[in-house]
């Protein structure tokens, strides 16, 4: 159990000084507004990777984004039986309760989760973990698509392609949630893909094609 003197290896005096000068004193009006509640326009689904904090990448101040981070910025397909899904509950809260206007799935370069996904044999003979593989395999179709299209490419290039394909697959899985489709059909929600290459410092973004919403059954 953590004691009151636990400092996580940080100088707490410096941390509090930073918060005081760079947040509370810098914009007291923002602090007062946030104290009343949150109304972020964005939900961002990003990776846990320590190198790509989404709010830092997108230069978003506190209160602008409701953020879900998991290994590989992955979204599982909707299931009424997924009562314990943190991703599903976060998406539901953001869309129905916070009423965000934009849902962004943000991938990144050198993603370890995607590398793990791409390295899994079709027969599962090279399992290496207790939990990671079961999680990343929710988007196994993304890796299969990339391996089919880029079969002669080097593994590193395949991983880069899959990093972007995972974003697209997660966006399509977002459409499997009925309340997401409803909000998109009414024009109250837009889905976006993003990809940050932190090595070259380049950011790409795109918006999901809405033509599929003419027939809701197509995205189920």
JSON list of C-alpha atoms in Angstrom, two decimals:
[
{"chain": "A", "resi": 1, "resn": "UNK", "atom": "CA", "xyz": [0.00, 0.00, 0.00]},
{"chain": "A", "resi": 2, "resn": "UNK", "atom": "CA", "xyz": [1.30, 3.47, -0.87]},
{"chain": "A", "resi": 3, "resn": "UNK", "atom": "CA", "xyz": [2.14, 5.71, 2.03]},
{"chain": "A", "resi": 4, "resn": "UNK", "atom": "CA", "xyz": [1.62, 9.45, 2.25]},
{"chain": "A", "resi": 5, "resn": "UNK", "atom": "CA", "xyz": [5.30, 10.03, 1.50]},
{"chain": "A", "resi": 6, "resn": "UNK", "atom": "CA", "xyz": [5.19, 8.26, -1.88]},
{"chain": "A", "resi": 7, "resn": "UNK", "atom": "CA", "xyz": [6.52, 10.67, -4.54]},
{"chain": "A", "resi": 8, "resn": "UNK", "atom": "CA", "xyz": [6.78, 8.43, -7.59]},
{"chain": "A", "resi": 9, "resn": "UNK", "atom": "CA", "xyz": [10.42, 9.44, -8.00]},
{"chain": "A", "resi": 10, "resn": "UNK", "atom": "CA", "xyz": [9.53, 13.09, -8.66]},
{"chain": "A", "resi": 11, "resn": "UNK", "atom": "CA", "xyz": [10.34, 16.26, -6.79]},
{"chain": "A", "resi": 12, "resn": "UNK", "atom": "CA", "xyz": [6.85, 17.09, -5.55]},
{"chain": "A", "resi": 13, "resn": "UNK", "atom": "CA", "xyz": [7.79, 20.67, -4.68]},
{"chain": "A", "resi": 14, "resn": "UNK", "atom": "CA", "xyz": [8.84, 21.22, -8.30]},
{"chain": "A", "resi": 15, "resn": "UNK", "atom": "CA", "xyz": [5.66, 19.54, -9.54]},
{"chain": "A", "resi": 16, "resn": "UNK", "atom": "CA", "xyz": [3.44, 21.77, -7.42]},
{"chain": "A", "resi": 17, "resn": "UNK", "atom": "CA", "xyz": [5.40, 24.85, -8.47]},
{"chain": "A", "resi": 18, "resn": "UNK", "atom": "CA", "xyz": [4.94, 23.91, -12.12]},
{"chain": "A", "resi": 19, "resn": "UNK", "atom": "CA", "xyz": [1.20, 23.41, -11.67]},
{"chain": "A", "resi": 20, "resn": "UNK", "atom": "CA", "xyz": [0.85, 26.67, -9.79]},
{"chain": "A", "resi": 21, "resn": "UNK", "atom": "CA", "xyz": [2.61, 28.83, -12.37]},
{"chain": "A", "resi": 22, "resn": "UNK", "atom": "CA", "xyz": [1.71, 27.02, -15.58]},
{"chain": "A", "resi": 23, "resn": "UNK", "atom": "CA", "xyz": [-1.90, 26.13, -14.90]},
{"chain": "A", "resi": 24, "resn": "UNK", "atom": "CA", "xyz": [-3.63, 27.78, -11.96]},
{"chain": "A", "resi": 25, "resn": "UNK", "atom": "CA", "xyz": [-2.04, 31.22, -12.13]},
{"chain": "A", "resi": 26, "resn": "UNK", "atom": "CA", "xyz": [-1.70, 31.25, -15.91]},
{"chain": "A", "resi": 27, "resn": "UNK", "atom": "CA", "xyz": [-5.41, 30.86, -16.61]},
{"chain": "A", "resi": 28, "resn": "UNK", "atom": "CA", "xyz": [-7.58, 31.17, -13.54]},
{"chain": "A", "resi": 29, "resn": "UNK", "atom": "CA", "xyz": [-10.68, 31.58, -15.70]},
{"chain": "A", "resi": 30, "resn": "UNK", "atom": "CA", "xyz": [-10.02, 28.16, -17.24]},
{"chain": "A", "resi": 31, "resn": "UNK", "atom": "CA", "xyz": [-9.60, 26.60, -13.81]},
{"chain": "A", "resi": 32, "resn": "UNK", "atom": "CA", "xyz": [-12.87, 28.14, -12.64]},
{"chain": "A", "resi": 33, "resn": "UNK", "atom": "CA", "xyz": [-14.65, 26.87, -15.73]},
{"chain": "A", "resi": 34, "resn": "UNK", "atom": "CA", "xyz": [-13.28, 23.35, -15.36]},
{"chain": "A", "resi": 35, "resn": "UNK", "atom": "CA", "xyz": [-14.32, 23.30, -11.72]},
{"chain": "A", "resi": 36, "resn": "UNK", "atom": "CA", "xyz": [-17.93, 23.55, -12.91]},
{"chain": "A", "resi": 37, "resn": "UNK", "atom": "CA", "xyz": [-17.61, 20.47, -15.13]},
{"chain": "A", "resi": 38, "resn": "UNK", "atom": "CA", "xyz": [-16.24, 19.30, -18.45]},
{"chain": "A", "resi": 39, "resn": "UNK", "atom": "CA", "xyz": [-17.60, 19.78, -21.96]},
{"chain": "A", "resi": 40, "resn": "UNK", "atom": "CA", "xyz": [-14.80, 18.66, -24.27]},
{"chain": "A", "resi": 41, "resn": "UNK", "atom": "CA", "xyz": [-15.42, 18.86, -28.03]},
{"chain": "A", "resi": 42, "resn": "UNK", "atom": "CA", "xyz": [-13.10, 15.93, -28.69]},
{"chain": "A", "resi": 43, "resn": "UNK", "atom": "CA", "xyz": [-12.76, 12.32, -27.68]},
{"chain": "A", "resi": 44, "resn": "UNK", "atom": "CA", "xyz": [-9.34, 10.94, -28.54]},
{"chain": "A", "resi": 45, "resn": "UNK", "atom": "CA", "xyz": [-8.54, 7.23, -28.56]},
{"chain": "A", "resi": 46, "resn": "UNK", "atom": "CA", "xyz": [-4.77, 6.91, -28.42]},
{"chain": "A", "resi": 47, "resn": "UNK", "atom": "CA", "xyz": [-2.03, 4.47, -27.53]},
{"chain": "A", "resi": 48, "resn": "UNK", "atom": "CA", "xyz": [-0.51, 4.04, -24.07]},
{"chain": "A", "resi": 49, "resn": "UNK", "atom": "CA", "xyz": [2.94, 4.62, -25.59]},
{"chain": "A", "resi": 50, "resn": "UNK", "atom": "CA", "xyz": [4.93, 7.06, -23.44]},
{"chain": "A", "resi": 51, "resn": "UNK", "atom": "CA", "xyz": [6.33, 8.83, -26.52]},
{"chain": "A", "resi": 52, "resn": "UNK", "atom": "CA", "xyz": [3.02, 10.08, -27.93]},
{"chain": "A", "resi": 53, "resn": "UNK", "atom": "CA", "xyz": [0.81, 11.91, -25.46]},
{"chain": "A", "resi": 54, "resn": "UNK", "atom": "CA", "xyz": [-2.20, 12.93, -27.59]},
{"chain": "A", "resi": 55, "resn": "UNK", "atom": "CA", "xyz": [-2.89, 16.28, -25.91]},
{"chain": "A", "resi": 56, "resn": "UNK", "atom": "CA", "xyz": [0.76, 17.25, -26.25]},
{"chain": "A", "resi": 57, "resn": "UNK", "atom": "CA", "xyz": [0.83, 16.21, -29.92]},
{"chain": "A", "resi": 58, "resn": "UNK", "atom": "CA", "xyz": [-2.36, 18.12, -30.72]},
{"chain": "A", "resi": 59, "resn": "UNK", "atom": "CA", "xyz": [-1.56, 21.04, -28.40]},
{"chain": "A", "resi": 60, "resn": "UNK", "atom": "CA", "xyz": [-4.83, 20.72, -26.50]},
{"chain": "A", "resi": 61, "resn": "UNK", "atom": "CA", "xyz": [-5.26, 22.43, -23.12]},
{"chain": "A", "resi": 62, "resn": "UNK", "atom": "CA", "xyz": [-7.02, 20.80, -20.15]},
{"chain": "A", "resi": 63, "resn": "UNK", "atom": "CA", "xyz": [-10.73, 20.31, -20.76]},
{"chain": "A", "resi": 64, "resn": "UNK", "atom": "CA", "xyz": [-10.52, 20.05, -24.55]},
{"chain": "A", "resi": 65, "resn": "UNK", "atom": "CA", "xyz": [-10.28, 16.28, -24.94]},
{"chain": "A", "resi": 66, "resn": "UNK", "atom": "CA", "xyz": [-11.76, 13.24, -23.23]},
{"chain": "A", "resi": 67, "resn": "UNK", "atom": "CA", "xyz": [-8.98, 10.70, -23.70]},
{"chain": "A", "resi": 68, "resn": "UNK", "atom": "CA", "xyz": [-9.00, 6.91, -23.78]},
{"chain": "A", "resi": 69, "resn": "UNK", "atom": "CA", "xyz": [-5.58, 5.29, -24.01]},
{"chain": "A", "resi": 70, "resn": "UNK", "atom": "CA", "xyz": [-4.98, 1.60, -24.52]},
{"chain": "A", "resi": 71, "resn": "UNK", "atom": "CA", "xyz": [-2.34, -0.61, -26.10]},
{"chain": "A", "resi": 72, "resn": "UNK", "atom": "CA", "xyz": [-2.46, 0.08, -29.84]},
{"chain": "A", "resi": 73, "resn": "UNK", "atom": "CA", "xyz": [-5.26, 2.70, -29.83]},
{"chain": "A", "resi": 74, "resn": "UNK", "atom": "CA", "xyz": [-7.69, -0.11, -30.63]},
{"chain": "A", "resi": 75, "resn": "UNK", "atom": "CA", "xyz": [-11.48, -0.16, -30.54]},
{"chain": "A", "resi": 76, "resn": "UNK", "atom": "CA", "xyz": [-13.26, -3.51, -30.20]},
{"chain": "A", "resi": 77, "resn": "UNK", "atom": "CA", "xyz": [-16.42, -4.15, -32.18]},
{"chain": "A", "resi": 78, "resn": "UNK", "atom": "CA", "xyz": [-19.68, -3.43, -30.37]},
{"chain": "A", "resi": 79, "resn": "UNK", "atom": "CA", "xyz": [-21.20, -6.22, -28.34]},
{"chain": "A", "resi": 80, "resn": "UNK", "atom": "CA", "xyz": [-24.19, -5.97, -26.02]},
{"chain": "A", "resi": 81, "resn": "UNK", "atom": "CA", "xyz": [-22.40, -8.49, -23.79]},
{"chain": "A", "resi": 82, "resn": "UNK", "atom": "CA", "xyz": [-19.30, -6.29, -23.33]},
{"chain": "A", "resi": 83, "resn": "UNK", "atom": "CA", "xyz": [-20.37, -5.03, -19.93]},
{"chain": "A", "resi": 84, "resn": "UNK", "atom": "CA", "xyz": [-16.77, -4.79, -18.72]},
{"chain": "A", "resi": 85, "resn": "UNK", "atom": "CA", "xyz": [-15.25, -3.12, -21.78]},
{"chain": "A", "resi": 86, "resn": "UNK", "atom": "CA", "xyz": [-13.42, 0.05, -20.80]},
{"chain": "A", "resi": 87, "resn": "UNK", "atom": "CA", "xyz": [-13.35, 1.16, -24.44]},
{"chain": "A", "resi": 88, "resn": "UNK", "atom": "CA", "xyz": [-17.10, 0.72, -24.90]},
{"chain": "A", "resi": 89, "resn": "UNK", "atom": "CA", "xyz": [-17.95, 2.51, -21.67]},
{"chain": "A", "resi": 90, "resn": "UNK", "atom": "CA", "xyz": [-15.61, 5.40, -22.48]},
{"chain": "A", "resi": 91, "resn": "UNK", "atom": "CA", "xyz": [-17.07, 5.81, -25.97]},
{"chain": "A", "resi": 92, "resn": "UNK", "atom": "CA", "xyz": [-20.60, 5.67, -24.59]},
{"chain": "A", "resi": 93, "resn": "UNK", "atom": "CA", "xyz": [-19.84, 8.28, -21.95]},
{"chain": "A", "resi": 94, "resn": "UNK", "atom": "CA", "xyz": [-18.13, 10.61, -24.41]},
{"chain": "A", "resi": 95, "resn": "UNK", "atom": "CA", "xyz": [-20.80, 10.37, -27.11]},
{"chain": "A", "resi": 96, "resn": "UNK", "atom": "CA", "xyz": [-24.00, 10.22, -25.08]},
{"chain": "A", "resi": 97, "resn": "UNK", "atom": "CA", "xyz": [-23.16, 12.14, -21.91]},
{"chain": "A", "resi": 98, "resn": "UNK", "atom": "CA", "xyz": [-20.37, 14.56, -22.80]},
{"chain": "A", "resi": 99, "resn": "UNK", "atom": "CA", "xyz": [-21.79, 14.91, -26.33]},
{"chain": "A", "resi": 100, "resn": "UNK", "atom": "CA", "xyz": [-18.40, 15.31, -27.99]},
{"chain": "A", "resi": 101, "resn": "UNK", "atom": "CA", "xyz": [-18.49, 16.58, -31.56]},
{"chain": "A", "resi": 102, "resn": "UNK", "atom": "CA", "xyz": [-15.39, 14.78, -32.79]},
{"chain": "A", "resi": 103, "resn": "UNK", "atom": "CA", "xyz": [-14.14, 11.26, -32.13]},
{"chain": "A", "resi": 104, "resn": "UNK", "atom": "CA", "xyz": [-10.49, 10.83, -33.09]},
{"chain": "A", "resi": 105, "resn": "UNK", "atom": "CA", "xyz": [-8.52, 7.58, -33.28]},
{"chain": "A", "resi": 106, "resn": "UNK", "atom": "CA", "xyz": [-4.82, 8.47, -33.26]},
{"chain": "A", "resi": 107, "resn": "UNK", "atom": "CA", "xyz": [-2.11, 5.99, -34.22]},
{"chain": "A", "resi": 108, "resn": "UNK", "atom": "CA", "xyz": [1.63, 6.51, -34.21]},
{"chain": "A", "resi": 109, "resn": "UNK", "atom": "CA", "xyz": [4.94, 5.29, -35.59]},
{"chain": "A", "resi": 110, "resn": "UNK", "atom": "CA", "xyz": [7.01, 2.52, -33.98]},
{"chain": "A", "resi": 111, "resn": "UNK", "atom": "CA", "xyz": [3.93, 1.11, -32.24]},
{"chain": "A", "resi": 112, "resn": "UNK", "atom": "CA", "xyz": [4.83, -1.93, -30.16]},
{"chain": "A", "resi": 113, "resn": "UNK", "atom": "CA", "xyz": [1.26, -3.22, -30.13]},
{"chain": "A", "resi": 114, "resn": "UNK", "atom": "CA", "xyz": [1.06, -3.20, -33.91]},
{"chain": "A", "resi": 115, "resn": "UNK", "atom": "CA", "xyz": [4.47, -4.85, -34.14]},
{"chain": "A", "resi": 116, "resn": "UNK", "atom": "CA", "xyz": [3.19, -7.57, -31.81]},
{"chain": "A", "resi": 117, "resn": "UNK", "atom": "CA", "xyz": [0.04, -7.97, -33.90]},
{"chain": "A", "resi": 118, "resn": "UNK", "atom": "CA", "xyz": [2.02, -8.27, -37.11]},
{"chain": "A", "resi": 119, "resn": "UNK", "atom": "CA", "xyz": [4.35, -10.82, -35.53]},
{"chain": "A", "resi": 120, "resn": "UNK", "atom": "CA", "xyz": [1.65, -13.27, -34.48]},
{"chain": "A", "resi": 121, "resn": "UNK", "atom": "CA", "xyz": [1.55, -16.39, -36.63]},
{"chain": "A", "resi": 122, "resn": "UNK", "atom": "CA", "xyz": [-1.81, -17.35, -38.10]},
{"chain": "A", "resi": 123, "resn": "UNK", "atom": "CA", "xyz": [-1.82, -20.56, -36.09]},
{"chain": "A", "resi": 124, "resn": "UNK", "atom": "CA", "xyz": [-0.90, -18.79, -32.85]},
{"chain": "A", "resi": 125, "resn": "UNK", "atom": "CA", "xyz": [2.15, -21.00, -32.39]},
{"chain": "A", "resi": 126, "resn": "UNK", "atom": "CA", "xyz": [4.39, -18.16, -31.22]},
{"chain": "A", "resi": 127, "resn": "UNK", "atom": "CA", "xyz": [2.39, -16.80, -28.29]},
{"chain": "A", "resi": 128, "resn": "UNK", "atom": "CA", "xyz": [4.55, -14.71, -25.98]},
{"chain": "A", "resi": 129, "resn": "UNK", "atom": "CA", "xyz": [2.23, -13.14, -23.40]},
{"chain": "A", "resi": 130, "resn": "UNK", "atom": "CA", "xyz": [-0.75, -13.79, -21.18]},
{"chain": "A", "resi": 131, "resn": "UNK", "atom": "CA", "xyz": [-2.88, -10.78, -22.14]},
{"chain": "A", "resi": 132, "resn": "UNK", "atom": "CA", "xyz": [-1.33, -8.71, -24.94]},
{"chain": "A", "resi": 133, "resn": "UNK", "atom": "CA", "xyz": [-2.03, -11.07, -27.83]},
{"chain": "A", "resi": 134, "resn": "UNK", "atom": "CA", "xyz": [-5.67, -11.58, -26.93]},
{"chain": "A", "resi": 135, "resn": "UNK", "atom": "CA", "xyz": [-6.11, -7.81, -26.94]},
{"chain": "A", "resi": 136, "resn": "UNK", "atom": "CA", "xyz": [-4.34, -6.93, -30.19]},
{"chain": "A", "resi": 137, "resn": "UNK", "atom": "CA", "xyz": [-5.98, -9.83, -32.02]},
{"chain": "A", "resi": 138, "resn": "UNK", "atom": "CA", "xyz": [-9.29, -7.96, -31.90]},
{"chain": "A", "resi": 139, "resn": "UNK", "atom": "CA", "xyz": [-7.91, -6.25, -35.02]},
{"chain": "A", "resi": 140, "resn": "UNK", "atom": "CA", "xyz": [-6.32, -9.30, -36.63]},
{"chain": "A", "resi": 141, "resn": "UNK", "atom": "CA", "xyz": [-8.13, -8.51, -39.90]},
{"chain": "A", "resi": 142, "resn": "UNK", "atom": "CA", "xyz": [-6.05, -5.33, -40.15]},
{"chain": "A", "resi": 143, "resn": "UNK", "atom": "CA", "xyz": [-2.80, -7.30, -40.05]},
{"chain": "A", "resi": 144, "resn": "UNK", "atom": "CA", "xyz": [-4.14, -9.88, -42.50]},
{"chain": "A", "resi": 145, "resn": "UNK", "atom": "CA", "xyz": [-5.08, -7.11, -44.94]},
{"chain": "A", "resi": 146, "resn": "UNK", "atom": "CA", "xyz": [-1.64, -5.51, -44.69]},
{"chain": "A", "resi": 147, "resn": "UNK", "atom": "CA", "xyz": [0.18, -8.84, -45.08]},
{"chain": "A", "resi": 148, "resn": "UNK", "atom": "CA", "xyz": [-1.90, -9.57, -48.18]},
{"chain": "A", "resi": 149, "resn": "UNK", "atom": "CA", "xyz": [-1.34, -6.19, -49.83]},
{"chain": "A", "resi": 150, "resn": "UNK", "atom": "CA", "xyz": [2.28, -5.67, -48.76]},
{"chain": "A", "resi": 151, "resn": "UNK", "atom": "CA", "xyz": [3.45, -9.30, -48.74]},
{"chain": "A", "resi": 152, "resn": "UNK", "atom": "CA", "xyz": [6.84, -8.55, -50.32]},
{"chain": "A", "resi": 153, "resn": "UNK", "atom": "CA", "xyz": [7.58, -5.44, -48.25]},
{"chain": "A", "resi": 154, "resn": "UNK", "atom": "CA", "xyz": [10.08, -5.51, -45.37]},
{"chain": "A", "resi": 155, "resn": "UNK", "atom": "CA", "xyz": [8.55, -6.18, -41.96]},
{"chain": "A", "resi": 156, "resn": "UNK", "atom": "CA", "xyz": [9.16, -2.60, -40.78]},
{"chain": "A", "resi": 157, "resn": "UNK", "atom": "CA", "xyz": [7.22, -1.23, -43.76]},
{"chain": "A", "resi": 158, "resn": "UNK", "atom": "CA", "xyz": [4.40, -3.68, -43.12]},
{"chain": "A", "resi": 159, "resn": "UNK", "atom": "CA", "xyz": [4.20, -2.45, -39.53]},
{"chain": "A", "resi": 160, "resn": "UNK", "atom": "CA", "xyz": [3.99, 1.17, -40.68]},
{"chain": "A", "resi": 161, "resn": "UNK", "atom": "CA", "xyz": [1.15, 0.27, -43.03]},
{"chain": "A", "resi": 162, "resn": "UNK", "atom": "CA", "xyz": [-0.60, -1.65, -40.28]},
{"chain": "A", "resi": 163, "resn": "UNK", "atom": "CA", "xyz": [-0.27, 1.26, -37.84]},
{"chain": "A", "resi": 164, "resn": "UNK", "atom": "CA", "xyz": [-2.52, 3.25, -40.17]},
{"chain": "A", "resi": 165, "resn": "UNK", "atom": "CA", "xyz": [-4.76, 0.31, -40.99]},
{"chain": "A", "resi": 166, "resn": "UNK", "atom": "CA", "xyz": [-5.40, -0.22, -37.27]},
{"chain": "A", "resi": 167, "resn": "UNK", "atom": "CA", "xyz": [-6.66, 3.36, -37.09]},
{"chain": "A", "resi": 168, "resn": "UNK", "atom": "CA", "xyz": [-9.07, 2.72, -39.97]},
{"chain": "A", "resi": 169, "resn": "UNK", "atom": "CA", "xyz": [-10.22, -0.59, -38.49]},
{"chain": "A", "resi": 170, "resn": "UNK", "atom": "CA", "xyz": [-10.87, 1.06, -35.15]},
{"chain": "A", "resi": 171, "resn": "UNK", "atom": "CA", "xyz": [-12.87, 3.81, -36.84]},
{"chain": "A", "resi": 172, "resn": "UNK", "atom": "CA", "xyz": [-15.02, 1.21, -38.58]},
{"chain": "A", "resi": 173, "resn": "UNK", "atom": "CA", "xyz": [-15.48, -0.60, -35.29]},
{"chain": "A", "resi": 174, "resn": "UNK", "atom": "CA", "xyz": [-16.68, 2.68, -33.78]},
{"chain": "A", "resi": 175, "resn": "UNK", "atom": "CA", "xyz": [-19.47, 2.56, -36.35]},
{"chain": "A", "resi": 176, "resn": "UNK", "atom": "CA", "xyz": [-20.62, -0.76, -34.93]},
{"chain": "A", "resi": 177, "resn": "UNK", "atom": "CA", "xyz": [-21.86, 1.14, -31.85]},
{"chain": "A", "resi": 178, "resn": "UNK", "atom": "CA", "xyz": [-25.51, 2.11, -32.49]},
{"chain": "A", "resi": 179, "resn": "UNK", "atom": "CA", "xyz": [-25.28, 5.42, -30.65]},
{"chain": "A", "resi": 180, "resn": "UNK", "atom": "CA", "xyz": [-22.21, 6.43, -32.67]},
{"chain": "A", "resi": 181, "resn": "UNK", "atom": "CA", "xyz": [-24.04, 5.76, -35.94]},
{"chain": "A", "resi": 182, "resn": "UNK", "atom": "CA", "xyz": [-27.06, 7.71, -34.73]},
{"chain": "A", "resi": 183, "resn": "UNK", "atom": "CA", "xyz": [-24.97, 10.75, -33.79]},
{"chain": "A", "resi": 184, "resn": "UNK", "atom": "CA", "xyz": [-23.11, 10.63, -37.08]},
{"chain": "A", "resi": 185, "resn": "UNK", "atom": "CA", "xyz": [-26.33, 10.30, -39.09]},
{"chain": "A", "resi": 186, "resn": "UNK", "atom": "CA", "xyz": [-27.76, 13.35, -37.32]},
{"chain": "A", "resi": 187, "resn": "UNK", "atom": "CA", "xyz": [-24.61, 15.37, -37.98]},
{"chain": "A", "resi": 188, "resn": "UNK", "atom": "CA", "xyz": [-23.74, 15.67, -34.30]},
{"chain": "A", "resi": 189, "resn": "UNK", "atom": "CA", "xyz": [-20.57, 13.58, -34.47]},
{"chain": "A", "resi": 190, "resn": "UNK", "atom": "CA", "xyz": [-17.66, 13.27, -36.88]},
{"chain": "A", "resi": 191, "resn": "UNK", "atom": "CA", "xyz": [-15.08, 10.48, -36.88]},
{"chain": "A", "resi": 192, "resn": "UNK", "atom": "CA", "xyz": [-11.46, 11.25, -37.68]},
{"chain": "A", "resi": 193, "resn": "UNK", "atom": "CA", "xyz": [-8.28, 9.24, -38.10]},
{"chain": "A", "resi": 194, "resn": "UNK", "atom": "CA", "xyz": [-4.88, 10.58, -37.14]},
{"chain": "A", "resi": 195, "resn": "UNK", "atom": "CA", "xyz": [-1.32, 9.29, -37.36]},
{"chain": "A", "resi": 196, "resn": "UNK", "atom": "CA", "xyz": [1.75, 10.81, -35.74]},
{"chain": "A", "resi": 197, "resn": "UNK", "atom": "CA", "xyz": [5.23, 9.88, -36.91]},
{"chain": "A", "resi": 198, "resn": "UNK", "atom": "CA", "xyz": [7.28, 11.14, -33.97]},
{"chain": "A", "resi": 199, "resn": "UNK", "atom": "CA", "xyz": [10.56, 10.28, -35.73]},
{"chain": "A", "resi": 200, "resn": "UNK", "atom": "CA", "xyz": [9.93, 12.61, -38.69]},
{"chain": "A", "resi": 201, "resn": "UNK", "atom": "CA", "xyz": [7.60, 14.86, -36.66]},
{"chain": "A", "resi": 202, "resn": "UNK", "atom": "CA", "xyz": [4.78, 14.55, -39.20]},
{"chain": "A", "resi": 203, "resn": "UNK", "atom": "CA", "xyz": [1.06, 14.35, -38.44]},
{"chain": "A", "resi": 204, "resn": "UNK", "atom": "CA", "xyz": [-1.57, 13.06, -40.87]},
{"chain": "A", "resi": 205, "resn": "UNK", "atom": "CA", "xyz": [-5.33, 13.26, -40.44]},
{"chain": "A", "resi": 206, "resn": "UNK", "atom": "CA", "xyz": [-8.39, 12.11, -42.33]},
{"chain": "A", "resi": 207, "resn": "UNK", "atom": "CA", "xyz": [-12.16, 11.93, -41.88]},
{"chain": "A", "resi": 208, "resn": "UNK", "atom": "CA", "xyz": [-14.26, 8.79, -42.17]},
{"chain": "A", "resi": 209, "resn": "UNK", "atom": "CA", "xyz": [-16.32, 8.54, -45.36]},
{"chain": "A", "resi": 210, "resn": "UNK", "atom": "CA", "xyz": [-19.98, 9.10, -44.49]},
{"chain": "A", "resi": 211, "resn": "UNK", "atom": "CA", "xyz": [-21.41, 7.41, -47.60]},
{"chain": "A", "resi": 212, "resn": "UNK", "atom": "CA", "xyz": [-21.82, 4.14, -45.71]},
{"chain": "A", "resi": 213, "resn": "UNK", "atom": "CA", "xyz": [-24.41, 5.74, -43.45]},
{"chain": "A", "resi": 214, "resn": "UNK", "atom": "CA", "xyz": [-26.92, 5.72, -46.28]},
{"chain": "A", "resi": 215, "resn": "UNK", "atom": "CA", "xyz": [-27.39, 2.09, -45.38]},
{"chain": "A", "resi": 216, "resn": "UNK", "atom": "CA", "xyz": [-26.73, 1.47, -41.69]},
{"chain": "A", "resi": 217, "resn": "UNK", "atom": "CA", "xyz": [-26.64, -2.30, -42.19]},
{"chain": "A", "resi": 218, "resn": "UNK", "atom": "CA", "xyz": [-23.47, -1.98, -44.22]},
{"chain": "A", "resi": 219, "resn": "UNK", "atom": "CA", "xyz": [-21.39, -1.02, -41.19]},
{"chain": "A", "resi": 220, "resn": "UNK", "atom": "CA", "xyz": [-22.67, -3.67, -38.82]}
]
